[in-house]
PDB file of N, CA and C in Angstrom:
ATOM      1  N   MET A 276      22.058  -5.881  43.722  1.00 90.00           N
ATOM      2  CA  MET A 276      21.666  -6.864  42.673  1.00 90.00           C
ATOM      3  C   MET A 276      20.499  -6.646  41.802  1.00 90.00           C
ATOM      4  N   THR A 277      19.561  -6.220  42.666  1.00 91.00           N
ATOM      5  CA  THR A 277      18.265  -5.828  41.953  1.00 91.00           C
ATOM      6  C   THR A 277      18.360  -4.852  40.931  1.00 91.00           C
ATOM      7  N   LEU A 278      19.226  -3.690  41.249  1.00 92.00           N
ATOM      8  CA  LEU A 278      19.447  -2.782  40.284  1.00 92.00           C
ATOM      9  C   LEU A 278      20.387  -3.103  39.034  1.00 92.00           C
ATOM     10  N   PHE A 279      21.231  -4.052  39.351  1.00 95.00           N
ATOM     11  CA  PHE A 279      22.153  -4.754  38.290  1.00 95.00           C
ATOM     12  C   PHE A 279      21.164  -5.211  37.257  1.00 95.00           C
ATOM     13  N   PHE A 280      20.155  -6.077  37.734  1.00 96.00           N
ATOM     14  CA  PHE A 280      19.218  -6.822  37.003  1.00 96.00           C
ATOM     15  C   PHE A 280      18.381  -5.664  36.180  1.00 96.00           C
ATOM     16  N   ALA A 281      17.880  -4.660  36.863  1.00 96.00           N
ATOM     17  CA  ALA A 281      17.163  -3.619  36.156  1.00 96.00           C
ATOM     18  C   ALA A 281      18.205  -2.941  35.033  1.00 96.00           C
ATOM     19  N   LEU A 282      19.396  -2.652  35.282  1.00 96.00           N
ATOM     20  CA  LEU A 282      20.276  -2.264  34.313  1.00 96.00           C
ATOM     21  C   LEU A 282      20.474  -3.251  33.040  1.00 96.00           C
ATOM     22  N   CYS A 283      20.440  -4.460  33.296  1.00 97.00           N
ATOM     23  CA  CYS A 283      20.417  -5.427  32.203  1.00 97.00           C
ATOM     24  C   CYS A 283      19.171  -5.539  31.411  1.00 97.00           C
ATOM     25  N   PHE A 284      18.059  -5.354  32.068  1.00 97.00           N
ATOM     26  CA  PHE A 284      16.759  -5.320  31.513  1.00 97.00           C
ATOM     27  C   PHE A 284      16.691  -3.954  30.617  1.00 97.00           C
ATOM     28  N   PHE A 285      17.338  -2.855  31.078  1.00 97.00           N
ATOM     29  CA  PHE A 285      17.429  -1.727  30.203  1.00 97.00           C
ATOM     30  C   PHE A 285      18.372  -1.943  29.090  1.00 97.00           C
ATOM     31  N   GLY A 286      19.348  -2.617  29.111  1.00 97.00           N
ATOM     32  CA  GLY A 286      20.089  -2.970  28.224  1.00 97.00           C
ATOM     33  C   GLY A 286      19.434  -3.645  26.880  1.00 97.00           C
ATOM     34  N   VAL A 287      18.528  -4.644  27.496  1.00 98.00           N
ATOM     35  CA  VAL A 287      17.824  -5.532  26.481  1.00 98.00           C
ATOM     36  C   VAL A 287      16.809  -4.397  25.874  1.00 98.00           C
ATOM     37  N   ALA A 288      16.153  -3.550  26.573  1.00 98.00           N
ATOM     38  CA  ALA A 288      15.357  -2.605  25.931  1.00 98.00           C
ATOM     39  C   ALA A 288      16.066  -1.690  24.803  1.00 98.00           C
ATOM     40  N   VAL A 289      17.117  -1.329  25.038  1.00 98.00           N
ATOM     41  CA  VAL A 289      17.895  -0.393  24.211  1.00 98.00           C
ATOM     42  C   VAL A 289      18.323  -1.483  22.864  1.00 98.00           C
ATOM     43  N   ALA A 290      18.441  -2.595  23.124  1.00 98.00           N
ATOM     44  CA  ALA A 290      19.031  -3.590  22.000  1.00 98.00           C
ATOM     45  C   ALA A 290      17.447  -3.740  20.976  1.00 98.00           C
ATOM     46  N   GLY A 291      16.336  -4.029  21.596  1.00 98.00           N
ATOM     47  CA  GLY A 291      15.161  -3.821  21.102  1.00 98.00           C
ATOM     48  C   GLY A 291      14.770  -2.546  20.340  1.00 98.00           C
ATOM     49  N   PHE A 292      15.212  -1.216  20.897  1.00 98.00           N
ATOM     50  CA  PHE A 292      14.971  -0.336  20.259  1.00 98.00           C
ATOM     51  C   PHE A 292      15.860  -0.090  19.135  1.00 98.00           C
ATOM     52  N   CYS A 293      16.989  -0.542  19.189  1.00 98.00           N
ATOM     53  CA  CYS A 293      17.747  -0.438  17.827  1.00 98.00           C
ATOM     54  C   CYS A 293      17.409  -1.369  16.765  1.00 98.00           C
ATOM     55  N   ALA A 294      16.792  -2.595  17.064  1.00 98.00           N
ATOM     56  CA  ALA A 294      16.224  -3.510  16.108  1.00 98.00           C
ATOM     57  C   ALA A 294      14.771  -2.703  15.663  1.00 98.00           C
ATOM     58  N   PHE A 295      14.012  -2.093  16.497  1.00 98.00           N
ATOM     59  CA  PHE A 295      13.056  -1.606  16.089  1.00 98.00           C
ATOM     60  C   PHE A 295      13.221  -0.394  15.142  1.00 98.00           C
ATOM     61  N   VAL A 296      14.142   0.328  15.251  1.00 98.00           N
ATOM     62  CA  VAL A 296      14.464   1.377  14.413  1.00 98.00           C
ATOM     63  C   VAL A 296      14.934   0.838  13.294  1.00 98.00           C
ATOM     64  N   ILE A 297      15.569  -0.255  13.087  1.00 98.00           N
ATOM     65  CA  ILE A 297      15.882  -0.731  11.727  1.00 98.00           C
ATOM     66  C   ILE A 297      14.719  -1.260  11.043  1.00 98.00           C
ATOM     67  N   PHE A 298      13.905  -2.259  11.627  1.00 98.00           N
ATOM     68  CA  PHE A 298      13.000  -2.952  10.840  1.00 98.00           C
ATOM     69  C   PHE A 298      11.681  -2.267  10.830  1.00 98.00           C
ATOM     70  N   TRP A 299      11.084  -1.339  11.598  1.00 97.00           N
ATOM     71  CA  TRP A 299       9.814  -0.606  11.432  1.00 97.00           C
ATOM     72  C   TRP A 299       9.886   0.260  10.197  1.00 97.00           C
ATOM     73  N   PRO A 300      10.885   1.041  10.085  1.00 97.00           N
ATOM     74  CA  PRO A 300      10.856   1.843   8.992  1.00 97.00           C
ATOM     75  C   PRO A 300      10.637   1.086   7.438  1.00 97.00           C
ATOM     76  N   LEU A 301      11.321  -0.122   7.506  1.00 97.00           N
ATOM     77  CA  LEU A 301      11.543  -0.911   6.254  1.00 97.00           C
ATOM     78  C   LEU A 301      10.162  -1.349   6.048  1.00 97.00           C
ATOM     79  N   THR A 302       9.538  -1.772   7.262  1.00 97.00           N
ATOM     80  CA  THR A 302       7.983  -2.156   7.107  1.00 97.00           C
ATOM     81  C   THR A 302       7.086  -1.239   6.333  1.00 97.00           C
ATOM     82  N   LEU A 303       7.239   0.025   6.798  1.00 97.00           N
ATOM     83  CA  LEU A 303       6.415   1.314   6.447  1.00 97.00           C
ATOM     84  C   LEU A 303       6.585   1.504   4.996  1.00 97.00           C
ATOM     85  N   VAL A 304       8.038   1.327   4.893  1.00 96.00           N
ATOM     86  CA  VAL A 304       8.396   1.796   3.275  1.00 96.00           C
ATOM     87  C   VAL A 304       7.745   0.461   2.246  1.00 96.00           C
ATOM     88  N   HIS A 305       7.829  -0.734   2.870  1.00 97.00           N
ATOM     89  CA  HIS A 305       7.183  -1.609   1.959  1.00 97.00           C
ATOM     90  C   HIS A 305       5.507  -1.593   1.926  1.00 97.00           C
ATOM     91  N   LEU A 306       4.994  -1.012   2.928  1.00 96.00           N
ATOM     92  CA  LEU A 306       3.505  -0.713   2.996  1.00 96.00           C
ATOM     93  C   LEU A 306       3.295   0.464   1.861  1.00 96.00           C
ATOM     94  N   ARG A 307       4.133   1.500   1.982  1.00 95.00           N
ATOM     95  CA  ARG A 307       3.840   2.462   1.112  1.00 95.00           C
ATOM     96  C   ARG A 307       4.260   2.111  -0.308  1.00 95.00           C
ATOM     97  N   ASP A 308       5.013   1.108  -0.676  1.00 96.00           N
ATOM     98  CA  ASP A 308       5.270   0.892  -2.071  1.00 96.00           C
ATOM     99  C   ASP A 308       4.333  -0.231  -2.476  1.00 96.00           C
ATOM    100  N   ARG A 309       3.771  -1.143  -1.681  1.00 96.00           N
ATOM    101  CA  ARG A 309       3.093  -2.300  -2.216  1.00 96.00           C
ATOM    102  C   ARG A 309       1.645  -2.435  -1.874  1.00 96.00           C
ATOM    103  N   HIS A 310       1.297  -1.653  -0.738  1.00 95.00           N
ATOM    104  CA  HIS A 310       0.060  -1.704  -0.005  1.00 95.00           C
ATOM    105  C   HIS A 310      -0.403  -0.271   0.391  1.00 95.00           C
ATOM    106  N   GLN A 311      -0.715   0.362  -0.773  1.00 95.00           N
ATOM    107  CA  GLN A 311      -1.041   1.926  -0.582  1.00 95.00           C
ATOM    108  C   GLN A 311      -2.497   2.197   0.206  1.00 95.00           C
ATOM    109  N   ALA A 312      -3.027   1.330   0.072  1.00 95.00           N
ATOM    110  CA  ALA A 312      -4.603   1.403   0.927  1.00 95.00           C
ATOM    111  C   ALA A 312      -4.214   1.308   2.336  1.00 95.00           C
ATOM    112  N   LEU A 313      -3.400   0.447   2.877  1.00 95.00           N
ATOM    113  CA  LEU A 313      -3.233   0.175   4.154  1.00 95.00           C
ATOM    114  C   LEU A 313      -2.165   1.305   4.653  1.00 95.00           C
ATOM    115  N   ALA A 314      -1.149   1.618   3.855  1.00 95.00           N
ATOM    116  CA  ALA A 314      -0.494   2.644   4.228  1.00 95.00           C
ATOM    117  C   ALA A 314      -1.485   3.998   4.338  1.00 95.00           C
ATOM    118  N   ALA A 315      -2.379   4.137   3.465  1.00 95.00           N
ATOM    119  CA  ALA A 315      -3.280   5.516   3.656  1.00 95.00           C
ATOM    120  C   ALA A 315      -4.001   5.338   5.049  1.00 95.00           C
ATOM    121  N   ALA A 316      -4.473   4.039   5.390  1.00 94.00           N
ATOM    122  CA  ALA A 316      -5.188   3.885   6.599  1.00 94.00           C
ATOM    123  C   ALA A 316      -4.268   4.089   8.031  1.00 94.00           C
ATOM    124  N   LEU A 317      -3.051   3.812   7.843  1.00 94.00           N
ATOM    125  CA  LEU A 317      -2.081   4.052   8.882  1.00 94.00           C
ATOM    126  C   LEU A 317      -1.924   5.526   9.008  1.00 94.00           C
ATOM    127  N   GLY A 318      -1.779   6.229   7.740  1.00 91.00           N
ATOM    128  CA  GLY A 318      -1.632   7.879   7.660  1.00 91.00           C
ATOM    129  C   GLY A 318      -0.212   8.200   7.620  1.00 91.00           C
ATOM    130  N   PRO A 319      -0.165   9.405   7.268  1.00 91.00           N
ATOM    131  CA  PRO A 319       1.435   9.824   7.155  1.00 91.00           C
ATOM    132  C   PRO A 319       2.127   9.743   8.510  1.00 91.00           C
ATOM    133  N   GLY A 320       3.400   9.768   8.386  1.00 90.00           N
ATOM    134  CA  GLY A 320       4.079   9.744   9.899  1.00 90.00           C
ATOM    135  C   GLY A 320       3.610   8.762  10.744  1.00 90.00           C
ATOM    136  N   ALA A 321       3.411   7.532  10.250  1.00 93.00           N
ATOM    137  CA  ALA A 321       2.930   6.295  11.254  1.00 93.00           C
ATOM    138  C   ALA A 321       4.045   5.697  11.944  1.00 93.00           C
ATOM    139  N   PHE A 322       5.177   6.319  12.094  1.00 94.00           N
ATOM    140  CA  PHE A 322       6.464   5.703  12.720  1.00 94.00           C
ATOM    141  C   PHE A 322       5.991   5.376  14.147  1.00 94.00           C
ATOM    142  N   LEU A 323       5.556   6.569  14.803  1.00 92.00           N
ATOM    143  CA  LEU A 323       5.061   6.538  16.394  1.00 92.00           C
ATOM    144  C   LEU A 323       3.633   6.707  16.317  1.00 92.00           C
ATOM    145  N   LYS A 324       2.842   6.542  15.534  1.00 95.00           N
ATOM    146  CA  LYS A 324       1.422   6.822  15.911  1.00 95.00           C
ATOM    147  C   LYS A 324       0.681   5.515  16.613  1.00 95.00           C
ATOM    148  N   PRO A 325       0.089   5.857  17.764  1.00 96.00           N
ATOM    149  CA  PRO A 325      -0.405   4.723  18.417  1.00 96.00           C
ATOM    150  C   PRO A 325      -1.151   3.904  17.612  1.00 96.00           C
ATOM    151  N   ALA A 326      -2.040   4.311  16.670  1.00 94.00           N
ATOM    152  CA  ALA A 326      -2.884   3.409  15.750  1.00 94.00           C
ATOM    153  C   ALA A 326      -2.001   2.299  14.947  1.00 94.00           C
ATOM    154  N   ALA A 327      -0.719   2.766  14.401  1.00 96.00           N
ATOM    155  CA  ALA A 327       0.095   2.035  13.671  1.00 96.00           C
ATOM    156  C   ALA A 327       0.936   1.009  14.571  1.00 96.00           C
ATOM    157  N   LEU A 328       1.252   1.540  15.721  1.00 96.00           N
ATOM    158  CA  LEU A 328       1.842   0.641  16.844  1.00 96.00           C
ATOM    159  C   LEU A 328       1.028  -0.592  17.167  1.00 96.00           C
ATOM    160  N   GLN A 329      -0.293  -0.143  17.458  1.00 97.00           N
ATOM    161  CA  GLN A 329      -1.191  -1.169  17.742  1.00 97.00           C
ATOM    162  C   GLN A 329      -1.615  -2.130  16.667  1.00 97.00           C
ATOM    163  N   TRP A 330      -1.501  -1.634  15.378  1.00 97.00           N
ATOM    164  CA  TRP A 330      -1.576  -2.384  14.206  1.00 97.00           C
ATOM    165  C   TRP A 330      -0.196  -3.528  14.179  1.00 97.00           C
ATOM    166  N   LEU A 331       0.761  -3.164  14.575  1.00 97.00           N
ATOM    167  CA  LEU A 331       2.119  -3.843  14.632  1.00 97.00           C
ATOM    168  C   LEU A 331       1.833  -4.906  15.848  1.00 97.00           C
ATOM    169  N   LEU A 332       1.545  -4.328  17.027  1.00 97.00           N
ATOM    170  CA  LEU A 332       1.420  -5.174  18.129  1.00 97.00           C
ATOM    171  C   LEU A 332       0.451  -6.369  18.111  1.00 97.00           C
ATOM    172  N   VAL A 333      -0.913  -6.054  17.504  1.00 97.00           N
ATOM    173  CA  VAL A 333      -1.816  -7.096  17.147  1.00 97.00           C
ATOM    174  C   VAL A 333      -1.624  -7.986  16.155  1.00 97.00           C
ATOM    175  N   ARG A 334      -0.303  -7.609  15.423  1.00 97.00           N
ATOM    176  CA  ARG A 334      -0.187  -8.529  14.356  1.00 97.00           C
ATOM    177  C   ARG A 334      -1.153  -8.605  13.149  1.00 97.00           C
ATOM    178  N   ARG A 335      -1.616  -7.414  12.779  1.00 96.00           N
ATOM    179  CA  ARG A 335      -2.602  -7.383  11.696  1.00 96.00           C
ATOM    180  C   ARG A 335      -1.999  -7.581  10.366  1.00 96.00           C
ATOM    181  N   TYR A 336      -0.635  -7.295  10.478  1.00 96.00           N
ATOM    182  CA  TYR A 336       0.086  -7.562   9.120  1.00 96.00           C
ATOM    183  C   TYR A 336      -0.099  -8.840   8.602  1.00 96.00           C
ATOM    184  N   ARG A 337      -0.338  -9.735   9.231  1.00 96.00           N
ATOM    185  CA  ARG A 337      -0.573 -11.251   8.710  1.00 96.00           C
ATOM    186  C   ARG A 337      -1.759 -11.426   7.803  1.00 96.00           C
ATOM    187  N   ASP A 338      -2.712 -10.479   8.047  1.00 95.00           N
ATOM    188  CA  ASP A 338      -4.031 -10.475   7.247  1.00 95.00           C
ATOM    189  C   ASP A 338      -3.654 -10.292   5.787  1.00 95.00           C
ATOM    190  N   THR A 339      -2.832  -9.543   5.510  1.00 94.00           N
ATOM    191  CA  THR A 339      -2.500  -9.345   4.025  1.00 94.00           C
ATOM    192  C   THR A 339      -1.901 -10.366   3.170  1.00 94.00           C
ATOM    193  N   GLY A 340      -1.566 -11.472   3.826  1.00 93.00           N
ATOM    194  CA  GLY A 340      -0.759 -12.515   2.971  1.00 93.00           C
ATOM    195  C   GLY A 340       0.253 -12.272   2.201  1.00 93.00           C
ATOM    196  N   ASP A 341       1.074 -11.267   2.367  1.00 95.00           N
ATOM    197  CA  ASP A 341       2.289 -10.888   1.802  1.00 95.00           C
ATOM    198  C   ASP A 341       3.185 -11.485   2.617  1.00 95.00           C
ATOM    199  N   ARG A 342       4.173 -12.281   2.183  1.00 96.00           N
ATOM    200  CA  ARG A 342       5.176 -12.957   2.904  1.00 96.00           C
ATOM    201  C   ARG A 342       6.383 -12.081   3.054  1.00 96.00           C
ATOM    202  N   ALA A 343       6.535 -11.080   1.983  1.00 96.00           N
ATOM    203  CA  ALA A 343       7.653 -10.039   2.306  1.00 96.00           C
ATOM    204  C   ALA A 343       7.327  -9.227   3.334  1.00 96.00           C
ATOM    205  N   LEU A 344       5.961  -8.541   3.681  1.00 97.00           N
ATOM    206  CA  LEU A 344       5.426  -8.002   4.628  1.00 97.00           C
ATOM    207  C   LEU A 344       5.607  -8.497   5.962  1.00 97.00           C
ATOM    208  N   SER A 345       5.472  -9.753   6.148  1.00 97.00           N
ATOM    209  CA  SER A 345       5.641 -10.475   7.354  1.00 97.00           C
ATOM    210  C   SER A 345       7.139 -10.786   7.560  1.00 97.00           C
ATOM    211  N   GLY A 346       8.077 -10.951   6.622  1.00 97.00           N
ATOM    212  CA  GLY A 346       9.174 -11.059   6.793  1.00 97.00           C
ATOM    213  C   GLY A 346       9.968  -9.805   7.532  1.00 97.00           C
ATOM    214  N   LEU A 347       9.357  -8.567   7.226  1.00 96.00           N
ATOM    215  CA  LEU A 347       9.808  -7.379   7.714  1.00 96.00           C
ATOM    216  C   LEU A 347       9.026  -6.894   9.080  1.00 96.00           C
ATOM    217  N   ALA A 348       7.660  -7.270   9.121  1.00 97.00           N
ATOM    218  CA  ALA A 348       6.946  -6.752  10.316  1.00 97.00           C
ATOM    219  C   ALA A 348       7.387  -7.455  11.443  1.00 97.00           C
ATOM    220  N   THR A 349       7.523  -9.034  11.214  1.00 98.00           N
ATOM    221  CA  THR A 349       7.936  -9.802  12.418  1.00 98.00           C
ATOM    222  C   THR A 349       9.140  -9.508  13.211  1.00 98.00           C
ATOM    223  N   PRO A 350      10.094  -9.218  12.637  1.00 98.00           N
ATOM    224  CA  PRO A 350      11.190  -8.744  13.464  1.00 98.00           C
ATOM    225  C   PRO A 350      10.898  -7.321  14.140  1.00 98.00           C
ATOM    226  N   ALA A 351      10.147  -6.489  13.524  1.00 98.00           N
ATOM    227  CA  ALA A 351       9.720  -5.156  13.992  1.00 98.00           C
ATOM    228  C   ALA A 351       8.829  -5.474  15.189  1.00 98.00           C
ATOM    229  N   TRP A 352       8.006  -6.281  15.244  1.00 98.00           N
ATOM    230  CA  TRP A 352       6.917  -6.764  16.202  1.00 98.00           C
ATOM    231  C   TRP A 352       7.729  -7.345  17.342  1.00 98.00           C
ATOM    232  N   LEU A 353       8.804  -8.401  17.026  1.00 98.00           N
ATOM    233  CA  LEU A 353       9.564  -8.869  18.246  1.00 98.00           C
ATOM    234  C   LEU A 353      10.427  -7.713  18.891  1.00 98.00           C
ATOM    235  N   ALA A 354      11.057  -6.810  17.962  1.00 98.00           N
ATOM    236  CA  ALA A 354      11.867  -5.717  18.587  1.00 98.00           C
ATOM    237  C   ALA A 354      11.184  -4.795  19.560  1.00 98.00           C
ATOM    238  N   LEU A 355       9.590  -4.540  19.107  1.00 98.00           N
ATOM    239  CA  LEU A 355       8.735  -3.802  19.994  1.00 98.00           C
ATOM    240  C   LEU A 355       8.420  -4.377  21.169  1.00 98.00           C
ATOM    241  N   LEU A 356       8.189  -5.760  21.060  1.00 98.00           N
ATOM    242  CA  LEU A 356       7.875  -6.620  22.511  1.00 98.00           C
ATOM    243  C   LEU A 356       9.207  -6.533  23.353  1.00 98.00           C
ATOM    244  N   THR A 357      10.298  -6.722  22.683  1.00 98.00           N
ATOM    245  CA  THR A 357      11.550  -6.677  23.511  1.00 98.00           C
ATOM    246  C   THR A 357      11.804  -5.232  24.178  1.00 98.00           C
ATOM    247  N   LEU A 358      11.515  -4.231  23.467  1.00 98.00           N
ATOM    248  CA  LEU A 358      11.691  -2.948  23.871  1.00 98.00           C
ATOM    249  C   LEU A 358      10.521  -2.889  25.188  1.00 98.00           C
ATOM    250  N   LEU A 359       9.276  -3.239  24.891  1.00 98.00           N
ATOM    251  CA  LEU A 359       8.363  -2.977  25.902  1.00 98.00           C
ATOM    252  C   LEU A 359       8.641  -3.626  27.292  1.00 98.00           C
ATOM    253  N   ILE A 360       8.900  -4.871  26.921  1.00 98.00           N
ATOM    254  CA  ILE A 360       9.168  -5.772  28.112  1.00 98.00           C
ATOM    255  C   ILE A 360      10.279  -5.445  28.915  1.00 98.00           C
ATOM    256  N   GLY A 361      11.369  -5.065  27.944  1.00 98.00           N
ATOM    257  CA  GLY A 361      12.791  -4.755  28.612  1.00 98.00           C
ATOM    258  C   GLY A 361      12.521  -3.300  29.731  1.00 98.00           C
ATOM    259  N   LEU A 362      11.762  -2.332  29.188  1.00 98.00           N
ATOM    260  CA  LEU A 362      11.538  -1.263  29.751  1.00 98.00           C
ATOM    261  C   LEU A 362      10.573  -1.599  31.197  1.00 98.00           C
ATOM    262  N   GLY A 363       9.654  -2.301  30.981  1.00 98.00           N
ATOM    263  CA  GLY A 363       8.638  -2.814  31.898  1.00 98.00           C
ATOM    264  C   GLY A 363       9.269  -3.533  33.302  1.00 98.00           C
ATOM    265  N   MET A 364      10.065  -4.329  32.702  1.00 97.00           N
ATOM    266  CA  MET A 364      11.034  -5.126  33.783  1.00 97.00           C
ATOM    267  C   MET A 364      11.998  -4.289  34.388  1.00 97.00           C
ATOM    268  N   ALA A 365      12.687  -3.386  33.749  1.00 97.00           N
ATOM    269  CA  ALA A 365      13.517  -2.482  34.388  1.00 97.00           C
ATOM    270  C   ALA A 365      12.914  -1.669  35.287  1.00 97.00           C
ATOM    271  N   ALA A 366      11.819  -0.971  35.028  1.00 97.00           N
ATOM    272  CA  ALA A 366      10.829  -0.161  36.027  1.00 97.00           C
ATOM    273  C   ALA A 366      10.425  -0.952  37.139  1.00 97.00           C
ATOM    274  N   LEU A 367      10.081  -2.213  36.797  1.00 97.00           N
ATOM    275  CA  LEU A 367       9.709  -3.092  38.024  1.00 97.00           C
ATOM    276  C   LEU A 367      10.476  -3.192  38.911  1.00 97.00           C
ATOM    277  N   LEU A 368      11.934  -3.681  38.399  1.00 96.00           N
ATOM    278  CA  LEU A 368      12.808  -3.975  39.232  1.00 96.00           C
ATOM    279  C   LEU A 368      13.494  -2.722  39.993  1.00 96.00           C
ATOM    280  N   GLY A 369      13.326  -1.654  39.242  1.00 94.00           N
ATOM    281  CA  GLY A 369      13.953  -0.299  39.837  1.00 94.00           C
ATOM    282  C   GLY A 369      12.890   0.121  40.987  1.00 94.00           C
ATOM    283  N   LEU A 370      11.731  -0.028  40.963  1.00 95.00           N
ATOM    284  CA  LEU A 370      10.563   0.209  41.943  1.00 95.00           C
ATOM    285  C   LEU A 370      10.888  -1.016  43.249  1.00 95.00           C
ATOM    286  N   LEU A 371      11.115  -2.042  42.806  1.00 95.00           N
ATOM    287  CA  LEU A 371      11.308  -2.996  43.716  1.00 95.00           C
ATOM    288  C   LEU A 371      12.497  -2.873  44.698  1.00 95.00           C
ATOM    289  N   SER A 372      13.962  -2.199  43.965  1.00 92.00           N
ATOM    290  CA  SER A 372      15.152  -1.902  44.727  1.00 92.00           C
ATOM    291  C   SER A 372      14.599  -0.972  45.769  1.00 92.00           C
ATOM    292  N   THR A 373      13.714   0.203  45.406  1.00 92.00           N
ATOM    293  CA  THR A 373      13.467   1.134  46.476  1.00 92.00           C
ATOM    294  C   THR A 373      12.580   0.765  47.536  1.00 92.00           C
ATOM    295  N   VAL A 374      11.714  -0.328  47.534  1.00 93.00           N
ATOM    296  CA  VAL A 374      11.031  -1.022  48.208  1.00 93.00           C
ATOM    297  C   VAL A 374      11.797  -1.810  49.247  1.00 93.00           C
ATOM    298  N   ILE A 375      12.774  -2.400  48.678  1.00 89.00           N
ATOM    299  CA  ILE A 375      13.404  -3.400  49.389  1.00 89.00           C
ATOM    300  C   ILE A 375      14.333  -2.632  50.390  1.00 89.00           C
ATOM    301  N   GLN A 376      14.744  -1.530  50.039  1.00 75.00           N
ATOM    302  CA  GLN A 376      15.903  -0.946  50.966  1.00 75.00           C
ATOM    303  C   GLN A 376      15.149  -0.267  51.926  1.00 75.00           C
TER     304      GLN A 376
END
């Protein structure tokens, strides 16, 4: 039963990944087009850069006051949280299943 729930959480992580792959590039394109200074601060190839992901996780996009940016970055933030929590719970339940047996 524990492995079943671990697999379910892995499925949640896959759903989070799919949403992240949709919304994060849209957010980065919006930054490139309308906030050049911020895009330059994140650097080229910011898709998987730790600094850019930290910028998203800390929700610093709200400091810009751009509602369109918040509308793109908030789903990307939720997707990244879903991905991380889903993978974390799947790993935790996978480890728990090895300890219980």
